[in-house]
mmCIF file with all atom_site columns, C-alpha atoms in Angstrom:
data_model
loop_
_atom_site.group_PDB
_atom_site.id
_atom_site.type_symbol
_atom_site.label_atom_id
_atom_site.label_alt_id
_atom_site.label_comp_id
_atom_site.label_asym_id
_atom_site.label_entity_id
_atom_site.label_seq_id
_atom_site.pdbx_PDB_ins_code
_atom_site.Cartn_x
_atom_site.Cartn_y
_atom_site.Cartn_z
_atom_site.occupancy
_atom_site.B_iso_or_equiv
_atom_site.pdbx_formal_charge
_atom_site.auth_seq_id
_atom_site.auth_comp_id
_atom_site.auth_asym_id
_atom_site.auth_atom_id
_atom_site.pdbx_PDB_model_num
ATOM 1   C CA . MET A 1 1   ? 7.540   8.666   107.251 1.00 0.00 ? 1   MET A CA 1
ATOM 2   C CA . PRO A 1 2   ? 5.406   5.851   107.670 1.00 0.00 ? 2   PRO A CA 1
ATOM 3   C CA . ALA A 1 3   ? 5.927   2.275   107.589 1.00 0.00 ? 3   ALA A CA 1
ATOM 4   C CA . PRO A 1 4   ? 5.505   0.679   104.602 1.00 0.00 ? 4   PRO A CA 1
ATOM 5   C CA . GLN A 1 5   ? 2.946   -1.255  104.456 1.00 0.00 ? 5   GLN A CA 1
ATOM 6   C CA . PRO A 1 6   ? 2.021   -5.573  104.449 1.00 0.00 ? 6   PRO A CA 1
ATOM 7   C CA . SER A 1 7   ? 2.302   -7.358  100.953 1.00 0.00 ? 7   SER A CA 1
ATOM 8   C CA . LEU A 1 8   ? -0.247  -9.109  100.177 1.00 0.00 ? 8   LEU A CA 1
ATOM 9   C CA . THR A 1 9   ? -0.354  -12.379 98.438  1.00 0.00 ? 9   THR A CA 1
ATOM 10  C CA . ALA A 1 10  ? -2.919  -13.948 96.009  1.00 0.00 ? 10  ALA A CA 1
ATOM 11  C CA . ARG A 1 11  ? -3.922  -15.893 93.285  1.00 0.00 ? 11  ARG A CA 1
ATOM 12  C CA . GLY A 1 12  ? -6.246  -13.600 91.463  1.00 0.00 ? 12  GLY A CA 1
ATOM 13  C CA . LEU A 1 13  ? -6.939  -10.224 90.936  1.00 0.00 ? 13  LEU A CA 1
ATOM 14  C CA . LEU A 1 14  ? -10.300 -8.176  90.184  1.00 0.00 ? 14  LEU A CA 1
ATOM 15  C CA . LEU A 1 15  ? -9.582  -4.936  89.246  1.00 0.00 ? 15  LEU A CA 1
ATOM 16  C CA . ASP A 1 16  ? -12.504 -2.370  89.192  1.00 0.00 ? 16  ASP A CA 1
ATOM 17  C CA . MET A 1 17  ? -12.092 0.329   86.494  1.00 0.00 ? 17  MET A CA 1
ATOM 18  C CA . ASP A 1 18  ? -13.264 3.716   87.225  1.00 0.00 ? 18  ASP A CA 1
ATOM 19  C CA . GLY A 1 19  ? -11.746 5.409   89.487  1.00 0.00 ? 19  GLY A CA 1
ATOM 20  C CA . THR A 1 20  ? -9.014  2.016   89.752  1.00 0.00 ? 20  THR A CA 1
ATOM 21  C CA . LEU A 1 21  ? -7.609  1.789   86.031  1.00 0.00 ? 21  LEU A CA 1
ATOM 22  C CA . VAL A 1 22  ? -9.485  4.431   84.444  1.00 0.00 ? 22  VAL A CA 1
ATOM 23  C CA . ASP A 1 23  ? -9.790  8.204   85.420  1.00 0.00 ? 23  ASP A CA 1
ATOM 24  C CA . SER A 1 24  ? -12.664 9.140   84.270  1.00 0.00 ? 24  SER A CA 1
ATOM 25  C CA . ASP A 1 25  ? -14.005 11.265  87.233  1.00 0.00 ? 25  ASP A CA 1
ATOM 26  C CA . ALA A 1 26  ? -14.466 14.500  84.354  1.00 0.00 ? 26  ALA A CA 1
ATOM 27  C CA . VAL A 1 27  ? -17.552 12.994  82.672  1.00 0.00 ? 27  VAL A CA 1
ATOM 28  C CA . VAL A 1 28  ? -19.033 10.932  85.044  1.00 0.00 ? 28  VAL A CA 1
ATOM 29  C CA . GLU A 1 29  ? -18.839 14.101  87.455  1.00 0.00 ? 29  GLU A CA 1
ATOM 30  C CA . ARG A 1 30  ? -20.427 16.585  83.975  1.00 0.00 ? 30  ARG A CA 1
ATOM 31  C CA . VAL A 1 31  ? -23.215 14.272  83.590  1.00 0.00 ? 31  VAL A CA 1
ATOM 32  C CA . TRP A 1 32  ? -24.203 13.772  87.136  1.00 0.00 ? 32  TRP A CA 1
ATOM 33  C CA . HIS A 1 33  ? -23.948 17.196  88.100  1.00 0.00 ? 33  HIS A CA 1
ATOM 34  C CA . ASP A 1 34  ? -26.492 18.247  85.000  1.00 0.00 ? 34  ASP A CA 1
ATOM 35  C CA . TRP A 1 35  ? -28.919 15.386  86.323  1.00 0.00 ? 35  TRP A CA 1
ATOM 36  C CA . ALA A 1 36  ? -29.234 16.474  89.797  1.00 0.00 ? 36  ALA A CA 1
ATOM 37  C CA . VAL A 1 37  ? -29.410 20.235  88.621  1.00 0.00 ? 37  VAL A CA 1
ATOM 38  C CA . SER A 1 38  ? -32.175 18.793  86.020  1.00 0.00 ? 38  SER A CA 1
ATOM 39  C CA . LYS A 1 39  ? -34.200 17.781  89.215  1.00 0.00 ? 39  LYS A CA 1
ATOM 40  C CA . GLY A 1 40  ? -33.504 20.461  91.414  1.00 0.00 ? 40  GLY A CA 1
ATOM 41  C CA . LEU A 1 41  ? -31.059 18.409  93.751  1.00 0.00 ? 41  LEU A CA 1
ATOM 42  C CA . ASP A 1 42  ? -27.588 19.171  95.476  1.00 0.00 ? 42  ASP A CA 1
ATOM 43  C CA . PRO A 1 43  ? -25.306 17.188  92.494  1.00 0.00 ? 43  PRO A CA 1
ATOM 44  C CA . ALA A 1 44  ? -22.325 17.339  95.785  1.00 0.00 ? 44  ALA A CA 1
ATOM 45  C CA . GLU A 1 45  ? -25.096 15.016  97.233  1.00 0.00 ? 45  GLU A CA 1
ATOM 46  C CA . VAL A 1 46  ? -26.275 12.792  94.301  1.00 0.00 ? 46  VAL A CA 1
ATOM 47  C CA . LEU A 1 47  ? -22.246 12.294  93.497  1.00 0.00 ? 47  LEU A CA 1
ATOM 48  C CA . ARG A 1 48  ? -20.975 11.141  97.150  1.00 0.00 ? 48  ARG A CA 1
ATOM 49  C CA . VAL A 1 49  ? -23.031 8.182   96.467  1.00 0.00 ? 49  VAL A CA 1
ATOM 50  C CA . ALA A 1 50  ? -23.292 7.968   92.300  1.00 0.00 ? 50  ALA A CA 1
ATOM 51  C CA . HIS A 1 51  ? -19.346 6.626   91.685  1.00 0.00 ? 51  HIS A CA 1
ATOM 52  C CA . GLY A 1 52  ? -18.646 3.097   91.682  1.00 0.00 ? 52  GLY A CA 1
ATOM 53  C CA . ARG A 1 53  ? -22.187 2.018   91.734  1.00 0.00 ? 53  ARG A CA 1
ATOM 54  C CA . GLN A 1 54  ? -25.232 1.287   88.757  1.00 0.00 ? 54  GLN A CA 1
ATOM 55  C CA . GLY A 1 55  ? -26.780 4.673   87.669  1.00 0.00 ? 55  GLY A CA 1
ATOM 56  C CA . HIS A 1 56  ? -30.571 3.543   88.055  1.00 0.00 ? 56  HIS A CA 1
ATOM 57  C CA . LEU A 1 57  ? -29.442 2.414   91.596  1.00 0.00 ? 57  LEU A CA 1
ATOM 58  C CA . THR A 1 58  ? -28.467 5.877   92.510  1.00 0.00 ? 58  THR A CA 1
ATOM 59  C CA . MET A 1 59  ? -31.428 7.434   91.448  1.00 0.00 ? 59  MET A CA 1
ATOM 60  C CA . ALA A 1 60  ? -33.102 4.519   93.285  1.00 0.00 ? 60  ALA A CA 1
ATOM 61  C CA . ASP A 1 61  ? -31.029 5.633   96.640  1.00 0.00 ? 61  ASP A CA 1
ATOM 62  C CA . VAL A 1 62  ? -32.419 8.975   95.642  1.00 0.00 ? 62  VAL A CA 1
ATOM 63  C CA . PHE A 1 63  ? -36.048 8.879   95.207  1.00 0.00 ? 63  PHE A CA 1
ATOM 64  C CA . PRO A 1 64  ? -37.123 5.328   96.750  1.00 0.00 ? 64  PRO A CA 1
ATOM 65  C CA . ASP A 1 65  ? -40.338 6.037   95.644  1.00 0.00 ? 65  ASP A CA 1
ATOM 66  C CA . ARG A 1 66  ? -39.861 6.662   92.003  1.00 0.00 ? 66  ARG A CA 1
ATOM 67  C CA . PRO A 1 67  ? -40.441 3.664   89.516  1.00 0.00 ? 67  PRO A CA 1
ATOM 68  C CA . MET A 1 68  ? -37.984 1.776   88.751  1.00 0.00 ? 68  MET A CA 1
ATOM 69  C CA . GLU A 1 69  ? -38.624 1.358   85.284  1.00 0.00 ? 69  GLU A CA 1
ATOM 70  C CA . VAL A 1 70  ? -38.355 5.438   85.278  1.00 0.00 ? 70  VAL A CA 1
ATOM 71  C CA . ASN A 1 71  ? -34.861 5.592   86.852  1.00 0.00 ? 71  ASN A CA 1
ATOM 72  C CA . LEU A 1 72  ? -33.617 2.545   84.299  1.00 0.00 ? 72  LEU A CA 1
ATOM 73  C CA . ALA A 1 73  ? -34.946 4.712   81.645  1.00 0.00 ? 73  ALA A CA 1
ATOM 74  C CA . GLU A 1 74  ? -33.559 8.039   82.701  1.00 0.00 ? 74  GLU A CA 1
ATOM 75  C CA . ASN A 1 75  ? -30.351 5.279   83.402  1.00 0.00 ? 75  ASN A CA 1
ATOM 76  C CA . GLY A 1 76  ? -30.485 4.382   79.832  1.00 0.00 ? 76  GLY A CA 1
ATOM 77  C CA . ALA A 1 77  ? -30.073 7.482   78.562  1.00 0.00 ? 77  ALA A CA 1
ATOM 78  C CA . LEU A 1 78  ? -27.074 8.745   80.145  1.00 0.00 ? 78  LEU A CA 1
ATOM 79  C CA . LEU A 1 79  ? -25.032 5.858   79.745  1.00 0.00 ? 79  LEU A CA 1
ATOM 80  C CA . ALA A 1 80  ? -25.845 6.711   75.908  1.00 0.00 ? 80  ALA A CA 1
ATOM 81  C CA . ARG A 1 81  ? -24.179 10.091  77.046  1.00 0.00 ? 81  ARG A CA 1
ATOM 82  C CA . GLU A 1 82  ? -20.870 8.675   78.564  1.00 0.00 ? 82  GLU A CA 1
ATOM 83  C CA . LYS A 1 83  ? -20.320 6.655   75.953  1.00 0.00 ? 83  LYS A CA 1
ATOM 84  C CA . ARG A 1 84  ? -20.261 8.861   73.462  1.00 0.00 ? 84  ARG A CA 1
ATOM 85  C CA . GLU A 1 85  ? -18.558 11.632  75.837  1.00 0.00 ? 85  GLU A CA 1
ATOM 86  C CA . LEU A 1 86  ? -14.800 10.283  76.213  1.00 0.00 ? 86  LEU A CA 1
ATOM 87  C CA . GLU A 1 87  ? -13.091 13.882  76.215  1.00 0.00 ? 87  GLU A CA 1
ATOM 88  C CA . GLY A 1 88  ? -11.173 13.528  79.632  1.00 0.00 ? 88  GLY A CA 1
ATOM 89  C CA . VAL A 1 89  ? -10.870 9.818   80.119  1.00 0.00 ? 89  VAL A CA 1
ATOM 90  C CA . VAL A 1 90  ? -7.457  9.064   81.163  1.00 0.00 ? 90  VAL A CA 1
ATOM 91  C CA . PRO A 1 91  ? -5.930  6.302   82.798  1.00 0.00 ? 91  PRO A CA 1
ATOM 92  C CA . VAL A 1 92  ? -4.764  6.091   86.575  1.00 0.00 ? 92  VAL A CA 1
ATOM 93  C CA . ALA A 1 93  ? -0.803  6.544   87.089  1.00 0.00 ? 93  ALA A CA 1
ATOM 94  C CA . GLY A 1 94  ? 0.761   3.480   86.633  1.00 0.00 ? 94  GLY A CA 1
ATOM 95  C CA . ALA A 1 95  ? -2.040  1.730   85.087  1.00 0.00 ? 95  ALA A CA 1
ATOM 96  C CA . VAL A 1 96  ? -0.882  1.196   81.592  1.00 0.00 ? 96  VAL A CA 1
ATOM 97  C CA . GLY A 1 97  ? 2.199   -0.189  83.128  1.00 0.00 ? 97  GLY A CA 1
ATOM 98  C CA . PHE A 1 98  ? 0.379   -1.970  85.610  1.00 0.00 ? 98  PHE A CA 1
ATOM 99  C CA . MET A 1 99  ? -2.082  -4.155  83.162  1.00 0.00 ? 99  MET A CA 1
ATOM 100 C CA . ALA A 1 100 ? 0.931   -4.728  80.884  1.00 0.00 ? 100 ALA A CA 1
ATOM 101 C CA . ALA A 1 101 ? 2.646   -6.515  83.515  1.00 0.00 ? 101 ALA A CA 1
ATOM 102 C CA . LEU A 1 102 ? -0.393  -8.620  84.043  1.00 0.00 ? 102 LEU A CA 1
ATOM 103 C CA . VAL A 1 103 ? -0.010  -10.604 80.954  1.00 0.00 ? 103 VAL A CA 1
ATOM 104 C CA . GLY A 1 104 ? 0.301   -14.391 82.171  1.00 0.00 ? 104 GLY A CA 1
ATOM 105 C CA . VAL A 1 105 ? -1.461  -13.476 85.593  1.00 0.00 ? 105 VAL A CA 1
ATOM 106 C CA . PRO A 1 106 ? -4.636  -14.365 86.300  1.00 0.00 ? 106 PRO A CA 1
ATOM 107 C CA . HIS A 1 107 ? -6.717  -11.386 86.227  1.00 0.00 ? 107 HIS A CA 1
ATOM 108 C CA . ALA A 1 108 ? -10.669 -10.226 85.878  1.00 0.00 ? 108 ALA A CA 1
ATOM 109 C CA . LEU A 1 109 ? -12.509 -6.681  85.156  1.00 0.00 ? 109 LEU A CA 1
ATOM 110 C CA . VAL A 1 110 ? -15.233 -6.347  87.737  1.00 0.00 ? 110 VAL A CA 1
ATOM 111 C CA . THR A 1 111 ? -16.993 -2.720  87.225  1.00 0.00 ? 111 THR A CA 1
ATOM 112 C CA . SER A 1 112 ? -20.474 -1.112  87.424  1.00 0.00 ? 112 SER A CA 1
ATOM 113 C CA . ALA A 1 113 ? -20.076 0.197   83.706  1.00 0.00 ? 113 ALA A CA 1
ATOM 114 C CA . ASP A 1 114 ? -21.955 -2.010  80.577  1.00 0.00 ? 114 ASP A CA 1
ATOM 115 C CA . THR A 1 115 ? -19.919 -3.724  78.478  1.00 0.00 ? 115 THR A CA 1
ATOM 116 C CA . GLY A 1 116 ? -20.205 -1.037  76.007  1.00 0.00 ? 116 GLY A CA 1
ATOM 117 C CA . LEU A 1 117 ? -18.866 1.800   78.444  1.00 0.00 ? 117 LEU A CA 1
ATOM 118 C CA . ALA A 1 118 ? -16.626 0.363   79.872  1.00 0.00 ? 118 ALA A CA 1
ATOM 119 C CA . THR A 1 119 ? -14.803 -1.246  76.551  1.00 0.00 ? 119 THR A CA 1
ATOM 120 C CA . ALA A 1 120 ? -14.888 2.422   75.001  1.00 0.00 ? 120 ALA A CA 1
ATOM 121 C CA . ARG A 1 121 ? -13.783 4.061   79.045  1.00 0.00 ? 121 ARG A CA 1
ATOM 122 C CA . MET A 1 122 ? -10.501 1.095   78.326  1.00 0.00 ? 122 MET A CA 1
ATOM 123 C CA . ARG A 1 123 ? -10.015 2.000   74.522  1.00 0.00 ? 123 ARG A CA 1
ATOM 124 C CA . ALA A 1 124 ? -10.439 5.790   75.514  1.00 0.00 ? 124 ALA A CA 1
ATOM 125 C CA . ALA A 1 125 ? -7.648  5.898   78.296  1.00 0.00 ? 125 ALA A CA 1
ATOM 126 C CA . GLY A 1 126 ? -5.724  2.976   76.210  1.00 0.00 ? 126 GLY A CA 1
ATOM 127 C CA . VAL A 1 127 ? -5.253  0.660   78.750  1.00 0.00 ? 127 VAL A CA 1
ATOM 128 C CA . ARG A 1 128 ? -5.938  -3.061  78.278  1.00 0.00 ? 128 ARG A CA 1
ATOM 129 C CA . VAL A 1 129 ? -8.825  -4.651  78.660  1.00 0.00 ? 129 VAL A CA 1
ATOM 130 C CA . PRO A 1 130 ? -8.428  -8.347  80.397  1.00 0.00 ? 130 PRO A CA 1
ATOM 131 C CA . ASP A 1 131 ? -9.343  -11.625 78.711  1.00 0.00 ? 131 ASP A CA 1
ATOM 132 C CA . VAL A 1 132 ? -12.495 -11.816 81.457  1.00 0.00 ? 132 VAL A CA 1
ATOM 133 C CA . CYS A 1 133 ? -14.739 -8.938  82.643  1.00 0.00 ? 133 CYS A CA 1
ATOM 134 C CA . VAL A 1 134 ? -17.738 -9.378  84.607  1.00 0.00 ? 134 VAL A CA 1
ATOM 135 C CA . THR A 1 135 ? -19.911 -5.907  83.800  1.00 0.00 ? 135 THR A CA 1
ATOM 136 C CA . ALA A 1 136 ? -23.157 -4.757  84.809  1.00 0.00 ? 136 ALA A CA 1
ATOM 137 C CA . ASP A 1 137 ? -25.135 -6.884  81.432  1.00 0.00 ? 137 ASP A CA 1
ATOM 138 C CA . HIS A 1 138 ? -23.609 -10.028 83.719  1.00 0.00 ? 138 HIS A CA 1
ATOM 139 C CA . VAL A 1 139 ? -25.027 -9.449  86.885  1.00 0.00 ? 139 VAL A CA 1
ATOM 140 C CA . SER A 1 140 ? -27.984 -9.084  89.304  1.00 0.00 ? 140 SER A CA 1
ATOM 141 C CA . ALA A 1 141 ? -26.993 -6.430  91.807  1.00 0.00 ? 141 ALA A CA 1
ATOM 142 C CA . SER A 1 142 ? -24.769 -3.167  91.851  1.00 0.00 ? 142 SER A CA 1
ATOM 143 C CA . LYS A 1 143 ? -21.612 -2.941  94.813  1.00 0.00 ? 143 LYS A CA 1
ATOM 144 C CA . PRO A 1 144 ? -21.784 -3.018  97.354  1.00 0.00 ? 144 PRO A CA 1
ATOM 145 C CA . ASP A 1 145 ? -23.596 -6.390  96.344  1.00 0.00 ? 145 ASP A CA 1
ATOM 146 C CA . PRO A 1 146 ? -20.297 -8.857  96.025  1.00 0.00 ? 146 PRO A CA 1
ATOM 147 C CA . GLU A 1 147 ? -22.182 -10.673 93.367  1.00 0.00 ? 147 GLU A CA 1
ATOM 148 C CA . GLY A 1 148 ? -19.400 -9.122  91.141  1.00 0.00 ? 148 GLY A CA 1
ATOM 149 C CA . PHE A 1 149 ? -16.287 -10.090 92.444  1.00 0.00 ? 149 PHE A CA 1
ATOM 150 C CA . LEU A 1 150 ? -18.236 -13.365 93.481  1.00 0.00 ? 150 LEU A CA 1
ATOM 151 C CA . LYS A 1 151 ? -18.091 -14.236 89.557  1.00 0.00 ? 151 LYS A CA 1
ATOM 152 C CA . GLY A 1 152 ? -14.748 -12.727 89.051  1.00 0.00 ? 152 GLY A CA 1
ATOM 153 C CA . ALA A 1 153 ? -13.368 -14.796 90.594  1.00 0.00 ? 153 ALA A CA 1
ATOM 154 C CA . ALA A 1 154 ? -15.049 -18.053 89.993  1.00 0.00 ? 154 ALA A CA 1
ATOM 155 C CA . GLU A 1 155 ? -14.240 -16.876 86.351  1.00 0.00 ? 155 GLU A CA 1
ATOM 156 C CA . LEU A 1 156 ? -10.437 -17.338 86.721  1.00 0.00 ? 156 LEU A CA 1
ATOM 157 C CA . GLY A 1 157 ? -11.605 -20.411 88.189  1.00 0.00 ? 157 GLY A CA 1
ATOM 158 C CA . LEU A 1 158 ? -10.350 -18.977 92.291  1.00 0.00 ? 158 LEU A CA 1
ATOM 159 C CA . ALA A 1 159 ? -12.160 -19.027 95.703  1.00 0.00 ? 159 ALA A CA 1
ATOM 160 C CA . PRO A 1 160 ? -13.132 -15.600 96.386  1.00 0.00 ? 160 PRO A CA 1
ATOM 161 C CA . GLY A 1 161 ? -10.170 -16.177 99.309  1.00 0.00 ? 161 GLY A CA 1
ATOM 162 C CA . GLU A 1 162 ? -7.602  -16.107 97.005  1.00 0.00 ? 162 GLU A CA 1
ATOM 163 C CA . CYS A 1 163 ? -8.204  -13.382 95.252  1.00 0.00 ? 163 CYS A CA 1
ATOM 164 C CA . VAL A 1 164 ? -7.245  -9.433  95.573  1.00 0.00 ? 164 VAL A CA 1
ATOM 165 C CA . ALA A 1 165 ? -9.822  -6.772  95.054  1.00 0.00 ? 165 ALA A CA 1
ATOM 166 C CA . PHE A 1 166 ? -8.616  -2.973  93.478  1.00 0.00 ? 166 PHE A CA 1
ATOM 167 C CA . GLU A 1 167 ? -11.392 -0.424  93.968  1.00 0.00 ? 167 GLU A CA 1
ATOM 168 C CA . ASP A 1 168 ? -11.004 3.648   94.422  1.00 0.00 ? 168 ASP A CA 1
ATOM 169 C CA . SER A 1 169 ? -15.204 3.558   95.715  1.00 0.00 ? 169 SER A CA 1
ATOM 170 C CA . GLY A 1 170 ? -16.627 2.988   99.373  1.00 0.00 ? 170 GLY A CA 1
ATOM 171 C CA . ALA A 1 171 ? -19.436 0.546   97.316  1.00 0.00 ? 171 ALA A CA 1
ATOM 172 C CA . GLY A 1 172 ? -16.689 -1.298  96.125  1.00 0.00 ? 172 GLY A CA 1
ATOM 173 C CA . ILE A 1 173 ? -14.771 -1.504  98.711  1.00 0.00 ? 173 ILE A CA 1
ATOM 174 C CA . ALA A 1 174 ? -17.323 -3.023  100.768 1.00 0.00 ? 174 ALA A CA 1
ATOM 175 C CA . ALA A 1 175 ? -18.043 -5.603  97.698  1.00 0.00 ? 175 ALA A CA 1
ATOM 176 C CA . ALA A 1 176 ? -14.742 -7.129  98.040  1.00 0.00 ? 176 ALA A CA 1
ATOM 177 C CA . ARG A 1 177 ? -15.292 -6.826  101.835 1.00 0.00 ? 177 ARG A CA 1
ATOM 178 C CA . ALA A 1 178 ? -18.731 -9.097  101.612 1.00 0.00 ? 178 ALA A CA 1
ATOM 179 C CA . ALA A 1 179 ? -16.919 -11.334 99.125  1.00 0.00 ? 179 ALA A CA 1
ATOM 180 C CA . GLY A 1 180 ? -14.883 -12.577 101.600 1.00 0.00 ? 180 GLY A CA 1
ATOM 181 C CA . MET A 1 181 ? -11.318 -10.900 99.654  1.00 0.00 ? 181 MET A CA 1
ATOM 182 C CA . PRO A 1 182 ? -8.660  -8.608  100.856 1.00 0.00 ? 182 PRO A CA 1
ATOM 183 C CA . VAL A 1 183 ? -9.098  -5.121  98.968  1.00 0.00 ? 183 VAL A CA 1
ATOM 184 C CA . VAL A 1 184 ? -6.824  -2.574  97.663  1.00 0.00 ? 184 VAL A CA 1
ATOM 185 C CA . GLY A 1 185 ? -7.846  0.947   97.623  1.00 0.00 ? 185 GLY A CA 1
ATOM 186 C CA . VAL A 1 186 ? -6.433  3.242   95.305  1.00 0.00 ? 186 VAL A CA 1
ATOM 187 C CA . GLY A 1 187 ? -6.909  7.076   95.166  1.00 0.00 ? 187 GLY A CA 1
ATOM 188 C CA . ALA A 1 188 ? -8.004  9.715   97.750  1.00 0.00 ? 188 ALA A CA 1
ATOM 189 C CA . ARG A 1 189 ? -11.479 8.437   97.871  1.00 0.00 ? 189 ARG A CA 1
ATOM 190 C CA . ALA A 1 190 ? -10.646 5.189   98.601  1.00 0.00 ? 190 ALA A CA 1
ATOM 191 C CA . ALA A 1 191 ? -8.621  6.142   101.809 1.00 0.00 ? 191 ALA A CA 1
ATOM 192 C CA . ASP A 1 192 ? -11.574 7.172   104.028 1.00 0.00 ? 192 ASP A CA 1
ATOM 193 C CA . HIS A 1 193 ? -13.983 3.376   103.537 1.00 0.00 ? 193 HIS A CA 1
ATOM 194 C CA . GLY A 1 194 ? -10.995 0.825   105.590 1.00 0.00 ? 194 GLY A CA 1
ATOM 195 C CA . PRO A 1 195 ? -9.145  -0.899  103.041 1.00 0.00 ? 195 PRO A CA 1
ATOM 196 C CA . THR A 1 196 ? -6.890  -3.191  103.245 1.00 0.00 ? 196 THR A CA 1
ATOM 197 C CA . ALA A 1 197 ? -3.757  -1.632  101.950 1.00 0.00 ? 197 ALA A CA 1
ATOM 198 C CA . HIS A 1 198 ? -4.236  1.765   99.875  1.00 0.00 ? 198 HIS A CA 1
ATOM 199 C CA . VAL A 1 199 ? -2.455  3.452   97.356  1.00 0.00 ? 199 VAL A CA 1
ATOM 200 C CA . ALA A 1 200 ? -2.529  6.937   95.872  1.00 0.00 ? 200 ALA A CA 1
ATOM 201 C CA . ASP A 1 201 ? -2.398  5.425   92.200  1.00 0.00 ? 201 ASP A CA 1
ATOM 202 C CA . LEU A 1 202 ? -1.086  1.811   90.085  1.00 0.00 ? 202 LEU A CA 1
ATOM 203 C CA . SER A 1 203 ? 2.414   3.281   89.858  1.00 0.00 ? 203 SER A CA 1
ATOM 204 C CA . GLU A 1 204 ? 2.827   1.922   93.888  1.00 0.00 ? 204 GLU A CA 1
ATOM 205 C CA . VAL A 1 205 ? 2.402   -1.473  93.100  1.00 0.00 ? 205 VAL A CA 1
ATOM 206 C CA . THR A 1 206 ? 4.390   -4.110  92.496  1.00 0.00 ? 206 THR A CA 1
ATOM 207 C CA . VAL A 1 207 ? 3.054   -7.223  91.842  1.00 0.00 ? 207 VAL A CA 1
ATOM 208 C CA . ARG A 1 208 ? 5.860   -10.705 91.631  1.00 0.00 ? 208 ARG A CA 1
ATOM 209 C CA . ALA A 1 209 ? 5.066   -13.908 90.328  1.00 0.00 ? 209 ALA A CA 1
ATOM 210 C CA . LEU A 1 210 ? 5.854   -16.647 92.797  1.00 0.00 ? 210 LEU A CA 1
ATOM 211 C CA . ALA A 1 211 ? 6.789   -20.247 92.287  1.00 0.00 ? 211 ALA A CA 1
ATOM 212 C CA . ASP A 1 212 ? 4.100   -21.787 93.534  1.00 0.00 ? 212 ASP A CA 1
ATOM 213 C CA . GLY A 1 213 ? 1.996   -20.081 91.111  1.00 0.00 ? 213 GLY A CA 1
ATOM 214 C CA . SER A 1 214 ? 0.840   -17.278 93.435  1.00 0.00 ? 214 SER A CA 1
ATOM 215 C CA . VAL A 1 215 ? 1.199   -13.799 93.113  1.00 0.00 ? 215 VAL A CA 1
ATOM 216 C CA . ARG A 1 216 ? 2.874   -11.321 95.684  1.00 0.00 ? 216 ARG A CA 1
ATOM 217 C CA . VAL A 1 217 ? 1.456   -7.577  95.901  1.00 0.00 ? 217 VAL A CA 1
ATOM 218 C CA . ALA A 1 218 ? 3.230   -4.842  97.258  1.00 0.00 ? 218 ALA A CA 1
ATOM 219 C CA . PHE A 1 219 ? 3.424   -1.575  97.544  1.00 0.00 ? 219 PHE A CA 1
ATOM 220 C CA . ALA A 1 220 ? 6.024   1.244   97.060  1.00 0.00 ? 220 ALA A CA 1
ATOM 221 C CA . GLY A 1 221 ? 6.830   4.181   94.481  1.00 0.00 ? 221 GLY A CA 1
ATOM 222 C CA . ARG A 1 222 ? 7.842   2.378   91.571  1.00 0.00 ? 222 ARG A CA 1
ATOM 223 C CA . ALA A 1 223 ? 6.098   1.172   88.565  1.00 0.00 ? 223 ALA A CA 1
ATOM 224 C CA . ALA A 1 224 ? 4.214   -2.207  88.427  1.00 0.00 ? 224 ALA A CA 1
ATOM 225 C CA . ARG A 1 225 ? 5.904   -4.928  87.309  1.00 0.00 ? 225 ARG A CA 1
ATOM 226 C CA . VAL A 1 226 ? 5.652   -8.742  87.112  1.00 0.00 ? 226 VAL A CA 1
ATOM 227 C CA . GLN A 1 227 ? 8.718   -10.464 88.900  1.00 0.00 ? 227 GLN A CA 1
ATOM 228 C CA . ASP A 1 228 ? 10.512  -13.499 87.176  1.00 0.00 ? 228 ASP A CA 1
ATOM 229 C CA . PRO A 1 229 ? 10.318  -16.095 90.229  1.00 0.00 ? 229 PRO A CA 1
ATOM 230 C CA . THR A 1 230 ? 13.667  -17.324 89.448  1.00 0.00 ? 230 THR A CA 1
ATOM 231 C CA . GLY A 1 231 ? 14.895  -13.513 88.471  1.00 0.00 ? 231 GLY A CA 1
#
């Protein structure tokens, strides 16, 4: 049996959405599969770089010489479809309890989805939407650029190093590391990208409030909860 992973201490948590709180893989893969086939591309190769990023940047990687306005227009059409197609969007295991437990703990959503898509998917999955959200509408650069995580920390009134990020994708993990914060990798996709700690899902995460106002993030096979420091 592997040794337990060391706990992390922070003053705030920054949470990715897709693959971390919400399992939207069925929709993402369906939409990007159809786009790739329509362009004569290998869907598996497109999906390899699509997770965790804004769609127009994935298109720019695939077609580096294509005008960005074309990518933005096509991505707009994909986003409209993703907002309509919510069948198969479900919570990541443990996400509902984890988010319920974070009430009173400084935390923010940091996602490459725009505000409309983020709201639609969180509601479809039945996961509470945080009061603080940094979406594609609030940044000029997508993950793996650290801008989103830096803004998330600033919105909480914290330094980046006082936060722990939760991510599932290579782009997201790279963004959190570039922002100067430890990152908990969630799910199988995260394991290959060197997160500070790794869990299969959020049911393995326990968050304990400490007397000094910080929180301790620990990893075990039990439901996440916030524990009273006097209890």
